[in-house]
Amino acid sequence: MQRANHSTVTQFILIGFSAFPHLQLMLFLLFLLMYLFTLLGNLLIMATVWSERSLHTPMYLFLCALSISEILYTVAIIPRMLADLLSTQHSIAFLACASQMFFSFSFGFTHSFLLTVMGYDRYVAICQPLRYNVLMSPWGCTCLVGCSWAGGLVMGMVVTMAIFHLTFCGRNEIHHFACHVPPLLKLACGDDVLVVAKGVGLVCITALLGCFLLILLSYAFILAAILKILSAEGRNKAFSTCASHLTVVVVHYGFASVIYLKPKGPQSLEGDTLMGITYTVLTPFLSPIIFSLRNKELKVAMKKTFFSKLYPEKNVMM
């Protein structure tokens, strides 16, 4: 095979948690519980939206798509990470490493694109309510979700092909718990490594900043529209529909900025691992909590759909 001739490395060693040898069992239990809660929270959101007719609206369609992308993103990384915490063999095949990078980047960028689409949805709902049914028609929503997924897959393909067409010479220890771009670039050799590193960094930062600026633009118009509402109750009601999305955006891009915009220079293995955990484990863990607790309509629907079935006697008393 051409790839075998192109690279002398056939597998990599993930050593992201080697800096915490005495904490690995505790980390495994902690991350397993967070992972299961992430899956349960997102599945609960999807089941609630599916079963409650009042939630069959564009905003909750986008929320379901966001939950799917979040589940797939965590599936691409966390099960392997959990297995490595219990195993003494941390090797990962060349193709498996490339696959993990492709899926994690694809679903990660899909998540960013969907957050941007959700910001646009809130802009139309608040700033152009009379045109909402036209701009957010079923076909329009499907196109927006489809474009978000297609964009994420394209980003994943571009980044993965750029990285894995490099030559890896001899060294195969990845100083991370996943096949992440910066530690892989340190293992590559050849004259084109610097060009690829700058190109991949530019593409990722441009996409993230582009999404973030579009969300900021949406909320600038939203804020201007809310300030024109005369009643305090009307302003609070309009802002409440944006609160959960805005909170998730702050968390998502806050942790992403730590990963992609951190100062250049020598980084410790512990520092890189901890920063990676915030974006890989903590952000997906917080997202369903934020949407469940800060979205009053979704919270009421969850109680109506599930808790009333689990505790019918309380429902009767209410």
Coordinates of C-alpha atoms in Angstrom, one line a residue:
M1 CA 0.0 0.0 0.0
Q2 CA 1.1 3.5 -0.8
R3 CA 0.5 4.7 2.8
A4 CA 2.7 2.0 4.2
N5 CA 5.6 3.3 2.1
H6 CA 4.8 6.9 3.0
S7 CA 5.1 6.3 6.7
T8 CA 7.3 4.1 8.8
V9 CA 4.8 4.3 11.7
T10 CA 2.0 1.7 11.8
Q11 CA 0.6 2.4 15.2
F12 CA 0.7 5.1 17.9
I13 CA 1.0 5.0 21.7
L14 CA -1.4 7.3 23.6
I15 CA 0.2 8.4 26.9
G16 CA -2.1 11.2 27.9
F17 CA -2.8 9.8 31.4
S18 CA 0.6 8.5 32.2
A19 CA 1.2 11.6 34.3
F20 CA -1.5 10.4 36.7
P21 CA -0.7 6.8 37.4
H22 CA -2.2 6.7 40.9
L23 CA -5.4 8.5 39.8
Q24 CA -6.4 6.4 36.8
L25 CA -9.0 4.2 38.5
M26 CA -10.7 7.3 40.1
L27 CA -10.5 9.1 36.8
F28 CA -12.1 6.1 35.0
L29 CA -15.1 6.1 37.5
L30 CA -15.5 9.9 37.3
F31 CA -15.3 10.0 33.5
L32 CA -17.6 6.9 33.1
L33 CA -20.3 8.5 35.3
M34 CA -20.0 11.8 33.4
Y35 CA -20.1 10.0 30.0
L36 CA -23.2 8.0 31.0
F37 CA -24.9 11.1 32.3
T38 CA -24.1 12.9 29.0
L39 CA -25.6 10.1 27.0
L40 CA -28.7 9.9 29.3
G41 CA -29.2 13.6 29.3
N42 CA -29.0 13.9 25.5
L43 CA -31.3 10.9 25.0
L44 CA -33.8 12.3 27.5
I45 CA -33.9 15.6 25.5
M46 CA -34.4 13.8 22.2
A47 CA -37.1 11.5 23.7
T48 CA -38.9 14.5 25.2
V49 CA -38.9 16.4 22.0
W50 CA -40.0 13.4 20.0
S51 CA -43.0 12.6 22.4
E52 CA -44.2 16.1 23.1
R53 CA -46.1 17.6 20.2
S54 CA -45.7 21.2 21.5
L55 CA -42.0 20.9 21.0
H56 CA -42.2 20.0 17.3
T57 CA -40.7 23.4 16.4
P58 CA -37.5 24.4 14.6
M59 CA -35.7 25.4 17.8
Y60 CA -36.2 21.9 19.3
L61 CA -35.4 20.2 16.0
F62 CA -32.0 21.9 16.1
L63 CA -31.6 20.9 19.7
C64 CA -32.2 17.3 18.8
A65 CA -29.6 17.5 16.0
L66 CA -27.2 19.1 18.5
S67 CA -27.8 16.2 21.0
I68 CA -27.1 13.7 18.2
S69 CA -23.8 15.4 17.2
E70 CA -22.8 15.6 20.9
I71 CA -23.5 11.9 21.4
L72 CA -21.5 10.9 18.4
Y73 CA -18.6 13.3 19.3
T74 CA -18.3 11.7 22.7
V75 CA -18.6 8.1 21.3
A76 CA -15.7 8.9 19.0
I77 CA -13.3 9.7 21.9
I78 CA -14.5 8.7 25.4
P79 CA -14.9 4.9 25.2
R80 CA -11.4 4.6 23.9
M81 CA -10.2 6.9 26.6
L82 CA -11.9 4.9 29.3
A83 CA -10.4 1.7 28.0
D84 CA -6.9 3.2 28.1
L85 CA -7.4 4.2 31.7
L86 CA -7.9 0.5 32.7
S87 CA -5.4 -1.0 30.2
T88 CA -1.6 -1.2 30.2
Q89 CA -1.6 -1.3 26.4
H90 CA -2.3 2.1 25.0
S91 CA -1.5 1.5 21.3
I92 CA -3.8 2.6 18.6
A93 CA -3.5 1.5 14.9
F94 CA -2.7 4.1 12.3
L95 CA -6.1 3.8 10.6
A96 CA -8.0 3.8 13.9
C97 CA -6.2 7.0 14.9
A98 CA -7.1 8.6 11.6
S99 CA -10.7 7.5 12.0
Q100 CA -10.9 8.9 15.5
M101 CA -9.6 12.3 14.3
F102 CA -12.0 12.3 11.4
F103 CA -15.1 11.6 13.5
S104 CA -14.1 13.8 16.4
F105 CA -13.4 16.8 14.2
S106 CA -16.5 16.2 12.0
F107 CA -18.9 16.0 15.0
G108 CA -17.1 18.8 16.9
F109 CA -17.5 21.2 14.0
T110 CA -21.0 20.0 13.3
H111 CA -21.8 21.1 16.9
S112 CA -20.3 24.5 16.2
F113 CA -22.3 24.9 13.0
L114 CA -25.6 23.8 14.7
L115 CA -25.0 26.4 17.5
T116 CA -24.7 29.0 14.8
V117 CA -27.9 27.9 13.2
M118 CA -29.7 28.0 16.5
G119 CA -28.5 31.6 17.0
Y120 CA -30.0 32.4 13.6
D121 CA -33.2 30.7 14.6
R122 CA -33.5 32.9 17.7
Y123 CA -32.7 36.0 15.6
V124 CA -35.6 35.2 13.2
A125 CA -38.0 34.4 16.1
I126 CA -37.3 37.7 17.9
C127 CA -36.4 40.1 15.2
Q128 CA -38.5 38.9 12.3
P129 CA -41.4 37.0 13.9
L130 CA -43.9 37.6 11.0
R131 CA -41.5 35.9 8.6
Y132 CA -40.6 33.0 11.0
N133 CA -42.8 30.4 9.5
V134 CA -41.4 31.2 6.0
L135 CA -37.7 31.4 6.9
M136 CA -38.0 28.4 9.3
S137 CA -40.1 26.2 7.2
P138 CA -39.6 22.4 7.5
W139 CA -37.6 22.4 4.3
G140 CA -35.5 25.4 5.4
C141 CA -34.8 23.7 8.7
T142 CA -33.8 20.5 7.1
C143 CA -31.4 22.3 4.8
L144 CA -29.8 24.2 7.7
V145 CA -29.3 20.9 9.6
G146 CA -28.0 19.1 6.5
C147 CA -25.6 21.9 5.7
S148 CA -24.3 21.8 9.3
W149 CA -23.6 18.1 9.1
A150 CA -22.1 18.4 5.6
G151 CA -19.9 21.2 6.7
G152 CA -18.7 19.2 9.7
L153 CA -17.9 16.2 7.6
V154 CA -15.9 18.4 5.1
M155 CA -13.9 19.9 8.0
G156 CA -13.2 16.5 9.4
M157 CA -12.1 15.2 6.1
V158 CA -9.8 18.2 5.3
V159 CA -8.1 18.2 8.7
T160 CA -7.6 14.4 8.8
M161 CA -6.3 14.1 5.2
A162 CA -3.9 17.0 5.8
I163 CA -2.5 15.4 9.0
F164 CA -2.3 11.8 7.9
H165 CA -0.6 12.6 4.5
L166 CA 2.4 13.7 6.5
T167 CA 5.4 11.4 7.1
F168 CA 5.8 10.0 10.6
C169 CA 9.3 8.9 11.2
G170 CA 10.2 6.6 14.1
R171 CA 8.6 8.3 17.1
N172 CA 5.0 7.2 17.8
E173 CA 4.2 8.4 21.3
I174 CA 1.2 10.8 21.3
H175 CA 1.3 13.1 24.3
H176 CA -2.5 13.1 24.6
F177 CA -5.4 10.7 25.4
A178 CA -6.7 11.0 21.8
C179 CA -5.4 11.5 18.3
H180 CA -5.2 15.3 18.5
V181 CA -3.6 17.5 15.9
P182 CA -0.8 19.3 17.9
P183 CA 0.8 16.1 19.4
L184 CA 0.6 14.4 16.0
L185 CA 2.3 17.3 14.3
K186 CA 5.2 16.9 16.8
L187 CA 5.7 13.3 15.5
A188 CA 5.7 14.3 11.8
C189 CA 8.8 15.0 9.8
G190 CA 9.5 16.6 6.4
D191 CA 9.6 20.0 4.9
D192 CA 5.8 20.4 4.7
V193 CA 5.0 20.0 8.4
L194 CA 5.1 23.7 9.1
V195 CA 2.9 24.5 6.1
V196 CA 0.3 21.8 7.1
A197 CA 0.4 23.0 10.8
K198 CA -0.3 26.6 9.8
G199 CA -2.9 25.6 7.2
V200 CA -4.8 23.3 9.6
G201 CA -4.7 25.9 12.4
L202 CA -5.9 28.6 10.1
V203 CA -8.8 26.5 8.8
C204 CA -9.9 25.5 12.3
I205 CA -9.6 29.0 13.8
T206 CA -11.3 30.6 10.8
A207 CA -14.3 28.2 11.1
L208 CA -14.7 28.6 14.8
L209 CA -14.3 32.4 14.8
G210 CA -16.6 32.6 11.8
C211 CA -19.3 30.7 13.7
F212 CA -18.7 32.7 16.8
L213 CA -18.9 36.1 15.0
L214 CA -22.1 35.1 13.3
I215 CA -23.6 34.1 16.7
L216 CA -22.4 37.5 18.1
L217 CA -24.0 39.3 15.2
S218 CA -27.3 37.4 15.8
Y219 CA -27.3 38.4 19.4
A220 CA -26.5 42.0 18.7
F221 CA -29.7 42.2 16.6
I222 CA -31.6 40.3 19.3
L223 CA -30.4 42.6 22.1
A224 CA -31.4 45.6 20.1
A225 CA -34.8 44.2 19.5
I226 CA -35.3 43.2 23.1
L227 CA -34.4 46.7 24.3
K228 CA -37.2 48.1 22.2
I229 CA -39.8 46.0 24.0
L230 CA -41.6 48.3 26.5
S231 CA -42.7 45.9 29.2
A232 CA -40.1 44.2 31.5
E233 CA -42.2 41.0 31.3
G234 CA -41.9 41.0 27.5
R235 CA -38.2 41.5 27.6
N236 CA -37.7 38.7 30.1
K237 CA -39.8 36.3 28.1
A238 CA -37.9 37.1 24.9
F239 CA -34.5 36.7 26.5
S240 CA -35.5 33.5 28.3
T241 CA -35.9 31.8 24.9
C242 CA -32.2 32.5 24.3
A243 CA -30.7 31.9 27.8
S244 CA -29.9 28.2 27.4
H245 CA -28.4 28.6 23.9
L246 CA -26.3 31.6 24.9
T247 CA -25.0 29.8 28.0
V248 CA -24.0 26.7 25.9
V249 CA -22.3 29.0 23.4
V250 CA -20.2 30.6 26.1
V251 CA -19.2 27.2 27.5
H252 CA -18.5 25.7 24.1
Y253 CA -16.4 28.6 22.7
G254 CA -14.8 29.3 26.1
F255 CA -13.2 25.9 26.3
A256 CA -12.6 25.8 22.5
S257 CA -10.6 29.0 22.8
V258 CA -8.4 27.4 25.5
I259 CA -7.6 24.6 23.0
Y260 CA -7.1 26.6 19.8
L261 CA -6.0 30.0 21.0
K262 CA -3.6 29.0 23.8
P263 CA -0.1 30.7 23.6
K264 CA 2.5 28.9 21.7
G265 CA 5.3 27.4 23.8
P266 CA 6.3 24.4 25.7
Q267 CA 3.3 22.7 27.4
S268 CA 3.4 20.0 30.1
L269 CA 1.7 16.7 29.5
E270 CA -0.5 17.4 32.5
G271 CA -1.6 20.8 31.2
D272 CA -2.4 19.4 27.7
T273 CA -4.4 16.5 29.2
L274 CA -6.4 18.7 31.5
M275 CA -7.2 21.2 28.8
G276 CA -8.3 18.3 26.5
I277 CA -10.6 16.9 29.2
T278 CA -12.4 20.2 29.6
Y279 CA -13.5 20.2 25.9
T280 CA -13.9 16.4 25.5
V281 CA -15.7 15.5 28.7
L282 CA -16.8 18.6 30.6
T283 CA -18.4 20.5 27.8
P284 CA -20.7 17.6 26.6
F285 CA -21.5 16.9 30.2
L286 CA -22.7 20.5 30.9
S287 CA -24.6 21.0 27.7
P288 CA -27.7 18.8 28.4
I289 CA -27.8 20.1 32.0
I290 CA -27.9 23.7 30.8
F291 CA -30.6 23.0 28.2
S292 CA -32.7 21.1 30.7
L293 CA -32.5 23.5 33.6
R294 CA -32.5 26.9 31.8
N295 CA -35.2 26.0 29.2
K296 CA -38.5 26.3 31.1
E297 CA -40.5 24.8 28.2
L298 CA -38.3 21.8 27.9
K299 CA -38.2 21.3 31.7
V300 CA -42.0 21.3 31.9
A301 CA -42.3 18.9 29.0
M302 CA -39.8 16.5 30.7
K303 CA -41.8 16.5 33.9
K304 CA -45.0 16.0 32.0
T305 CA -43.6 13.2 29.7
F306 CA -41.5 11.2 32.1
F307 CA -42.0 12.1 35.8
S308 CA -45.8 11.9 35.5
K309 CA -45.4 8.3 34.3
L310 CA -42.9 7.4 37.0
Y311 CA -44.9 9.0 39.8
P312 CA -48.6 9.0 38.7
E313 CA -49.9 9.5 42.2
K314 CA -48.0 12.8 42.5
N315 CA -49.5 13.8 39.1
V316 CA -53.0 13.2 40.4
M317 CA -52.3 15.2 43.6
M318 CA -51.1 18.1 41.5

